[in-house]
mmCIF file of C-alpha atoms in Angstrom:
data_model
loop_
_atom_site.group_PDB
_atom_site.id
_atom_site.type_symbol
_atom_site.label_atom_id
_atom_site.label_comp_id
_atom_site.label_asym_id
_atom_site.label_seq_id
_atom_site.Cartn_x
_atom_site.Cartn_y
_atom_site.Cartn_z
ATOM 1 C CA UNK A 5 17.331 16.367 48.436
ATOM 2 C CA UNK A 6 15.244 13.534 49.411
ATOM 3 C CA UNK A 7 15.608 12.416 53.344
ATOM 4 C CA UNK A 8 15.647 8.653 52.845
ATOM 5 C CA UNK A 9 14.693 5.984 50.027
ATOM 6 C CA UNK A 10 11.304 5.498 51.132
ATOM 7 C CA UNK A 11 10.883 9.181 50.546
ATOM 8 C CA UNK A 12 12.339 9.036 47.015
ATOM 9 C CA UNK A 13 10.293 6.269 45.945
ATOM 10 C CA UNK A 14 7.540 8.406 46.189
ATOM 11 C CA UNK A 15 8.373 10.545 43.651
ATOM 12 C CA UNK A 16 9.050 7.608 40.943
ATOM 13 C CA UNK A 17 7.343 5.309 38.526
ATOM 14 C CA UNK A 18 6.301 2.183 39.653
ATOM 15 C CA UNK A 19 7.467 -1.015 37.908
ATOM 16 C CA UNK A 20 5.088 -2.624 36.068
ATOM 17 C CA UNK A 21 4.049 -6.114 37.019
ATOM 18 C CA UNK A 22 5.621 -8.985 35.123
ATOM 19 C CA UNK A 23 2.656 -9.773 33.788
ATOM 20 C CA UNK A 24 -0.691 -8.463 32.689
ATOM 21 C CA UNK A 25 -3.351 -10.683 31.496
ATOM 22 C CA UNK A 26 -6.933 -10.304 30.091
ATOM 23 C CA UNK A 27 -7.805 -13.851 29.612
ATOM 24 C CA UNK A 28 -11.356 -13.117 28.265
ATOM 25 C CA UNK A 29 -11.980 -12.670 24.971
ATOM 26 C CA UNK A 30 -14.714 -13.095 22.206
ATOM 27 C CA UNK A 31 -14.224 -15.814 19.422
ATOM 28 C CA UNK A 32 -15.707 -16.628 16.346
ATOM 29 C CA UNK A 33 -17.887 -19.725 15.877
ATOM 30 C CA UNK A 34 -16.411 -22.696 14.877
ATOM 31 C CA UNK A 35 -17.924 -22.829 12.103
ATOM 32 C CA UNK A 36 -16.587 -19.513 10.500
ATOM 33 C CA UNK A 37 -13.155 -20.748 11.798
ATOM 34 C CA UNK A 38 -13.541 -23.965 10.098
ATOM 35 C CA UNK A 39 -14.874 -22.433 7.114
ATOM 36 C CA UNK A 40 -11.136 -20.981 6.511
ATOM 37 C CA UNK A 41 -9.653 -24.618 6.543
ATOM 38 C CA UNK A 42 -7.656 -25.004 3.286
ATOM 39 C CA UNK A 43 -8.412 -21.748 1.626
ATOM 40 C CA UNK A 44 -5.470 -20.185 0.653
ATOM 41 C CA UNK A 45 -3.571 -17.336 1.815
ATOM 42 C CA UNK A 46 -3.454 -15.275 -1.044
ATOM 43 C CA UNK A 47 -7.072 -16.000 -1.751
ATOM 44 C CA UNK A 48 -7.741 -14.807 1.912
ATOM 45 C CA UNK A 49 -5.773 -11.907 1.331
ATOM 46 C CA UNK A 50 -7.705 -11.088 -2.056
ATOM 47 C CA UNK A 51 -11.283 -11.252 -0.135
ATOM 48 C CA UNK A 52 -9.678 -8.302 1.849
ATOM 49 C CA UNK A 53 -8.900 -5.850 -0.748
ATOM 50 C CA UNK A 54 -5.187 -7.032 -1.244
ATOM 51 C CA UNK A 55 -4.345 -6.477 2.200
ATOM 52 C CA UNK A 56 -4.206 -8.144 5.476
ATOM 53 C CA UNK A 57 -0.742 -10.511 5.734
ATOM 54 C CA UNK A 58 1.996 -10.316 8.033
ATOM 55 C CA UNK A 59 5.539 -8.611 6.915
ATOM 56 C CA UNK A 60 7.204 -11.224 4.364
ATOM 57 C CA UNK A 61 10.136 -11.813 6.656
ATOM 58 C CA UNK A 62 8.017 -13.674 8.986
ATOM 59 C CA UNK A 63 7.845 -17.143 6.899
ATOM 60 C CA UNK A 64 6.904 -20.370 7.802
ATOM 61 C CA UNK A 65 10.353 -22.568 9.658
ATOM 62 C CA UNK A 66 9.039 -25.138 7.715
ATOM 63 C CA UNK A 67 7.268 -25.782 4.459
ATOM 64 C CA UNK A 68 6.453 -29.344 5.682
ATOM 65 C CA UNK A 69 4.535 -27.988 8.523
ATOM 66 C CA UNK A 70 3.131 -24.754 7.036
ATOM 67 C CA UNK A 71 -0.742 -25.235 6.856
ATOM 68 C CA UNK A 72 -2.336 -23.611 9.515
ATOM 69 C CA UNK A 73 -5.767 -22.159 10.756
ATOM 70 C CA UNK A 74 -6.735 -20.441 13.883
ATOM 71 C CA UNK A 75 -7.627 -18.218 16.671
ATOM 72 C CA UNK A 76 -5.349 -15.413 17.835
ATOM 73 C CA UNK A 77 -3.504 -15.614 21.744
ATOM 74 C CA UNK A 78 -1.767 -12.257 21.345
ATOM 75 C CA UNK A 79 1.099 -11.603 24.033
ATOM 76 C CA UNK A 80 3.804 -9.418 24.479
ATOM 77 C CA UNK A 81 7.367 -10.071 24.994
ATOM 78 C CA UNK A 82 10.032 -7.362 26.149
ATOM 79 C CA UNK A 83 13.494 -7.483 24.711
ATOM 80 C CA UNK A 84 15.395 -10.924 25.331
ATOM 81 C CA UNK A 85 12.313 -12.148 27.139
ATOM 82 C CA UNK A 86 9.408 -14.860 26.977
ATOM 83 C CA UNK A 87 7.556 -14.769 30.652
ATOM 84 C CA UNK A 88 4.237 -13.381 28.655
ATOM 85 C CA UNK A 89 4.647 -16.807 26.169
ATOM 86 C CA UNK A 90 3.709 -18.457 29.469
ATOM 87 C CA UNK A 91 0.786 -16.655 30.490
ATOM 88 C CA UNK A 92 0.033 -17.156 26.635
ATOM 89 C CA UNK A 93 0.181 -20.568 26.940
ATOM 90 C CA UNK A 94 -1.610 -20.590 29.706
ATOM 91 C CA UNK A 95 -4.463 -18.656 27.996
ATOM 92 C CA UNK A 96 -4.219 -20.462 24.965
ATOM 93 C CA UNK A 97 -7.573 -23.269 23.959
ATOM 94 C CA UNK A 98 -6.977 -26.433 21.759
ATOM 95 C CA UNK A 99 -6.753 -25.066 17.940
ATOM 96 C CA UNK A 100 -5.449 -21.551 18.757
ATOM 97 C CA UNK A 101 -2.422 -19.863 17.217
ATOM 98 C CA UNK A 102 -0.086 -18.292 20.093
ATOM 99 C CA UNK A 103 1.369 -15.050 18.193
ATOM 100 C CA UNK A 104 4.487 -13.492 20.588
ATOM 101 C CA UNK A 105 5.413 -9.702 19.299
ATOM 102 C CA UNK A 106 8.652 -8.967 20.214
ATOM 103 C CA UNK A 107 9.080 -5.495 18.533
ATOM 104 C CA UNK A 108 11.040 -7.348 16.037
ATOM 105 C CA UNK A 109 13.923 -8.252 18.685
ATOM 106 C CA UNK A 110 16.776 -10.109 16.731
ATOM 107 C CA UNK A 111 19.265 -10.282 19.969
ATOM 108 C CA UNK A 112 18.115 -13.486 21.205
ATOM 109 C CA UNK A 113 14.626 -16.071 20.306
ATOM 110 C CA UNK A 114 11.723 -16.112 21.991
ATOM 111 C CA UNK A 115 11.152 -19.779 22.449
ATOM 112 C CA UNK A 116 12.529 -22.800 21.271
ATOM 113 C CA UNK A 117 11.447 -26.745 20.518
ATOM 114 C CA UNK A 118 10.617 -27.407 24.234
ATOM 115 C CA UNK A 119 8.055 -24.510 24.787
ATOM 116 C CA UNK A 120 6.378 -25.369 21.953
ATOM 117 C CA UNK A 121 6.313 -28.930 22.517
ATOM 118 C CA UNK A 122 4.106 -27.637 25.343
ATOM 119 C CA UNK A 123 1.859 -25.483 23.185
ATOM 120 C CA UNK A 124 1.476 -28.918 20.462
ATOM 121 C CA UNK A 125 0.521 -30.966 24.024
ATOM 122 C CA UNK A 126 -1.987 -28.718 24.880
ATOM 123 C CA UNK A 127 -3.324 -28.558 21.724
ATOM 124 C CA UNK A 128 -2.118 -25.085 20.266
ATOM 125 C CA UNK A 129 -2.309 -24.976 16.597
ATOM 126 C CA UNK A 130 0.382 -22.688 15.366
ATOM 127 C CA UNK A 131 2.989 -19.911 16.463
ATOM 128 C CA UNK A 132 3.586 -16.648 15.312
ATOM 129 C CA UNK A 133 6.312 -14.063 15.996
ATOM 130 C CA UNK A 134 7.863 -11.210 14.460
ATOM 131 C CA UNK A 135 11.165 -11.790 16.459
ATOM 132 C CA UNK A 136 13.433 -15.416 16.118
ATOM 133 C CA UNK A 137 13.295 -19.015 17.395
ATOM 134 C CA UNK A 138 15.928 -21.479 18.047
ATOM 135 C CA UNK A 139 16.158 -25.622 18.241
ATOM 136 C CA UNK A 140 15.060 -26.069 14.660
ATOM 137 C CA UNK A 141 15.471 -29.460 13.946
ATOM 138 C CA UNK A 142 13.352 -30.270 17.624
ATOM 139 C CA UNK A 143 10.507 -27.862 15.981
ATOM 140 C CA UNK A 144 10.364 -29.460 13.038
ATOM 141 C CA UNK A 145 10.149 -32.773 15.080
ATOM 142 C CA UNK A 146 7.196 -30.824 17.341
ATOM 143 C CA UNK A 147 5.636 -30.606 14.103
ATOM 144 C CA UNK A 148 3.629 -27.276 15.205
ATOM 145 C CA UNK A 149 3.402 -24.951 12.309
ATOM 146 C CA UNK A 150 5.447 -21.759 13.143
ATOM 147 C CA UNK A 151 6.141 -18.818 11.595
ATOM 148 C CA UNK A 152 9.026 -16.249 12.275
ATOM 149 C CA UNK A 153 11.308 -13.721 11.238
ATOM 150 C CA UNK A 154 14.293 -15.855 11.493
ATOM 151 C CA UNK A 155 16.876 -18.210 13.514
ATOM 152 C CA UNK A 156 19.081 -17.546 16.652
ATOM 153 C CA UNK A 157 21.196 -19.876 19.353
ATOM 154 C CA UNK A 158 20.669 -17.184 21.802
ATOM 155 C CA UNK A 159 18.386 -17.749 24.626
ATOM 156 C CA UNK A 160 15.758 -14.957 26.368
ATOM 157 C CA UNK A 161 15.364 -14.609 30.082
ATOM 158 C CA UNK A 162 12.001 -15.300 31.795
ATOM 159 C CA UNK A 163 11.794 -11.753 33.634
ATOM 160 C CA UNK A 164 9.116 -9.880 32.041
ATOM 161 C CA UNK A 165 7.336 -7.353 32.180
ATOM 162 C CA UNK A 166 4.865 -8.399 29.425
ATOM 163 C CA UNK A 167 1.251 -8.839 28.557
ATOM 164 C CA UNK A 168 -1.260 -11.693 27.143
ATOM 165 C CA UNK A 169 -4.954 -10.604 25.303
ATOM 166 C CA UNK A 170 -4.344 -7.263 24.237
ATOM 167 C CA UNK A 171 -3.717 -6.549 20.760
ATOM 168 C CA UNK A 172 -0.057 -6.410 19.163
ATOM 169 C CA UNK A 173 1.698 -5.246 15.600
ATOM 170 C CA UNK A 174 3.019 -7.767 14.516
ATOM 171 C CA UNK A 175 4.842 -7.992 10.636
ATOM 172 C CA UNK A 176 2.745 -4.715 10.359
ATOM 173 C CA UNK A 177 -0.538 -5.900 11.131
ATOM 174 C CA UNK A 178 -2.557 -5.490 14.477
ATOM 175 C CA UNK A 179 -3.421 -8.464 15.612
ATOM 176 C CA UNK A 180 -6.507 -8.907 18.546
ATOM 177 C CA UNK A 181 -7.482 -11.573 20.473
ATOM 178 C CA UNK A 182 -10.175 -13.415 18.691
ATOM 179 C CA UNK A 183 -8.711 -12.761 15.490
ATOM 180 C CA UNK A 184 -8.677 -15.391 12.576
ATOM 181 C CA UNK A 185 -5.312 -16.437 11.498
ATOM 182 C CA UNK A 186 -4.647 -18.430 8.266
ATOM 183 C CA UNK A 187 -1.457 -19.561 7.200
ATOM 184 C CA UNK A 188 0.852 -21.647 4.247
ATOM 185 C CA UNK A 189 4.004 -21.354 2.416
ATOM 186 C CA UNK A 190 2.727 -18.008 1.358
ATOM 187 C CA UNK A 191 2.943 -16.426 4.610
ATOM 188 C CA UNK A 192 0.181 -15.485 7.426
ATOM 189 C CA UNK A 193 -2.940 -13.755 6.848
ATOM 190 C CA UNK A 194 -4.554 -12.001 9.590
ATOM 191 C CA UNK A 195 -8.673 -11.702 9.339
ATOM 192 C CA UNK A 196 -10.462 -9.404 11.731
ATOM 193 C CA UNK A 197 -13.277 -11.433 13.723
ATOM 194 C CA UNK A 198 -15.732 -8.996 12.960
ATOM 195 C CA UNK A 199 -14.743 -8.852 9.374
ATOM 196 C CA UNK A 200 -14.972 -12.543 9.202
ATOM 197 C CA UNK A 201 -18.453 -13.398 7.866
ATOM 198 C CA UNK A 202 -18.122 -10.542 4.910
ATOM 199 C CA UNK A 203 -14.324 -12.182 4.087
ATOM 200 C CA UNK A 204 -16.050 -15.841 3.864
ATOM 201 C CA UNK A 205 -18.902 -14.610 1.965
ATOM 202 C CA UNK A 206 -16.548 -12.568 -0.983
ATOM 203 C CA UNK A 207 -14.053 -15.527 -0.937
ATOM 204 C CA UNK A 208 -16.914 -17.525 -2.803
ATOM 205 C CA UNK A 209 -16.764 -14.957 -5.662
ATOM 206 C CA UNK A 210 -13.059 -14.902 -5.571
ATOM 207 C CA UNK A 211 -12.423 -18.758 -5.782
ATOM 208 C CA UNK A 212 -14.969 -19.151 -8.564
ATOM 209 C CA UNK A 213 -13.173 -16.514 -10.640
ATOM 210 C CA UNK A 214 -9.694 -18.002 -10.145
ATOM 211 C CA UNK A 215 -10.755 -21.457 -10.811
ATOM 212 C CA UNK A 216 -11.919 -20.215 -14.042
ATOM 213 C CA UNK A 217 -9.165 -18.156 -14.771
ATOM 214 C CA UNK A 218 -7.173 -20.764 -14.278
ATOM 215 C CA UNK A 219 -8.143 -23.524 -16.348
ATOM 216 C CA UNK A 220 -8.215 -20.286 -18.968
ATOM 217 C CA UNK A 221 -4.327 -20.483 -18.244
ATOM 218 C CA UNK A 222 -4.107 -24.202 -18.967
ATOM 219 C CA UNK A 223 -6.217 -23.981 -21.984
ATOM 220 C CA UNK A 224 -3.205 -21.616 -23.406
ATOM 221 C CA UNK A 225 -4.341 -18.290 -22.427
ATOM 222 C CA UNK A 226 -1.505 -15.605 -22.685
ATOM 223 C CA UNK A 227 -2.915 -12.452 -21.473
ATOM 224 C CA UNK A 228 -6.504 -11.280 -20.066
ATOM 225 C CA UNK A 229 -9.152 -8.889 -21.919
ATOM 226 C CA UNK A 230 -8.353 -6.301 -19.415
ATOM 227 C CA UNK A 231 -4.481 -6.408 -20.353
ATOM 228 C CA UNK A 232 -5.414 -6.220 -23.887
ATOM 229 C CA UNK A 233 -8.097 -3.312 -23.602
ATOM 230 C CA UNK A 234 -5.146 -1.567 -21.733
ATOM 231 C CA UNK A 235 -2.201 -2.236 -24.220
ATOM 232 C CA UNK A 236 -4.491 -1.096 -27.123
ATOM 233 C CA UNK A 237 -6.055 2.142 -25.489
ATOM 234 C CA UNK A 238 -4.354 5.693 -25.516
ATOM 235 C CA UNK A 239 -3.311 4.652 -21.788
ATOM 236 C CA UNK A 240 -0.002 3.056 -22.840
ATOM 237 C CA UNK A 241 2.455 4.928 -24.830
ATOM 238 C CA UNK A 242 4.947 2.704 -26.869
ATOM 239 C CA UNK A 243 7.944 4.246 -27.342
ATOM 240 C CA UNK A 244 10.323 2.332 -29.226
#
């Protein structure tokens, strides 16, 4: 048996602190980032092998305010709780995205309108979360593209523990500080910093064969060669 508290709390985990921050991080060069303005998602997506975007329950709030391009804040958030959003914010430049994992907690949201009036005042340009938000006809009036799983009244506490700049899954994908993130209507595509440069350079090739593919489409087109060379090879079996 232990002799007194002091003694016992010897013999047990600390508590974390509330918050743990690594404010330093590398970033792409602006032009790279700006390079990604108006490309879309699924185009982004393509120049990655068909991979690369977030879960598809975390959708944009609103489709009028669903165009968005930046770098990655990454913090943490416990259970019912947004004290890391803070240190996020804190963190956070003029034209990043803020993206709060929650571990997909659907008890309560992680921020509402106020909070990210806050982020659109200091110049944020987009929020991300896997868990929910709240206040939705003050976001939409924030105008700050944001992107989440869903909508709840309930409110989180402010008591941590939590981090900011360390990477997070979110909607599947790990996300790192420093990380491109482009979003629309189609969802949220994540693009590795160091991946960048190769993901700008194949997007080239893949806009240039969509455009033509698609004014193929217009001119009537009803299916492509490789469809065709399929349906008539020994590879498909008709069997009616």
């Amino acid at each position: 048996m232990f002799r007194s508290f002091r003694e016992w709390g010897r013999y047990m985990i600390e508590d974390p602190p509330l918050l743990t921050i690594k404010r330093r991080f590398e970033r792409p060069a602006a032009e790279i980032i700006s390079a990604f303005a108006g490309v879309p998602v699924s185009q982004v997506v393509d120049a990655m092998g068909g991979r690369g975007a977030l879960h598809y329950a975390i959708k944009p709030l609103s489709p009028a305010a669903a165009t968005m391009v930046g770098v990655a804040v990454t913090c943490h958030c416990g259970p019912a709780d947004n004290l890391a959003l803070f240190g996020a914010l804190d963190a956070a430049a003029s034209g990043d995205v803020i993206v709060a994992a929650t571990d997909s907690f659907a008890g309560t949201a992680v921020t509402g309108d106020l909070v990210l009036g806050m982020a659109r005042n200091k110049g944020v340009a987009g929020f991300i979360t896997d868990g929910l938000v709240r206040d939705v006809v003050g976001i939409e009036a924030v105008g700050l593209p944001v992107y989440c799983a869903g909508i709840i009244a309930n409110s989180p506490a402010r008591n941590g523990p939590g981090t900011v700049g360390f990477p997070v899954v979110v909607g599947g994908v790990t996300i790192s500080p420093g990380d491109i993130l482009v979003g629309d209507r189609d969802g949220v595509a994540v693009v590795p910093r160091l991946e960048a440069e190769t993901v700008l350079a194949r997007l080239a090739a893949i806009r240039a064969a969509e455009k033509t593919l698609d004014g193929l489409v217009r001119q009537g087109l009803e299916m492509p060669d490789f469809a065709k060379v399929v349906l008539k090879s020994n590879r498909a079996r008709f069997v009616d």
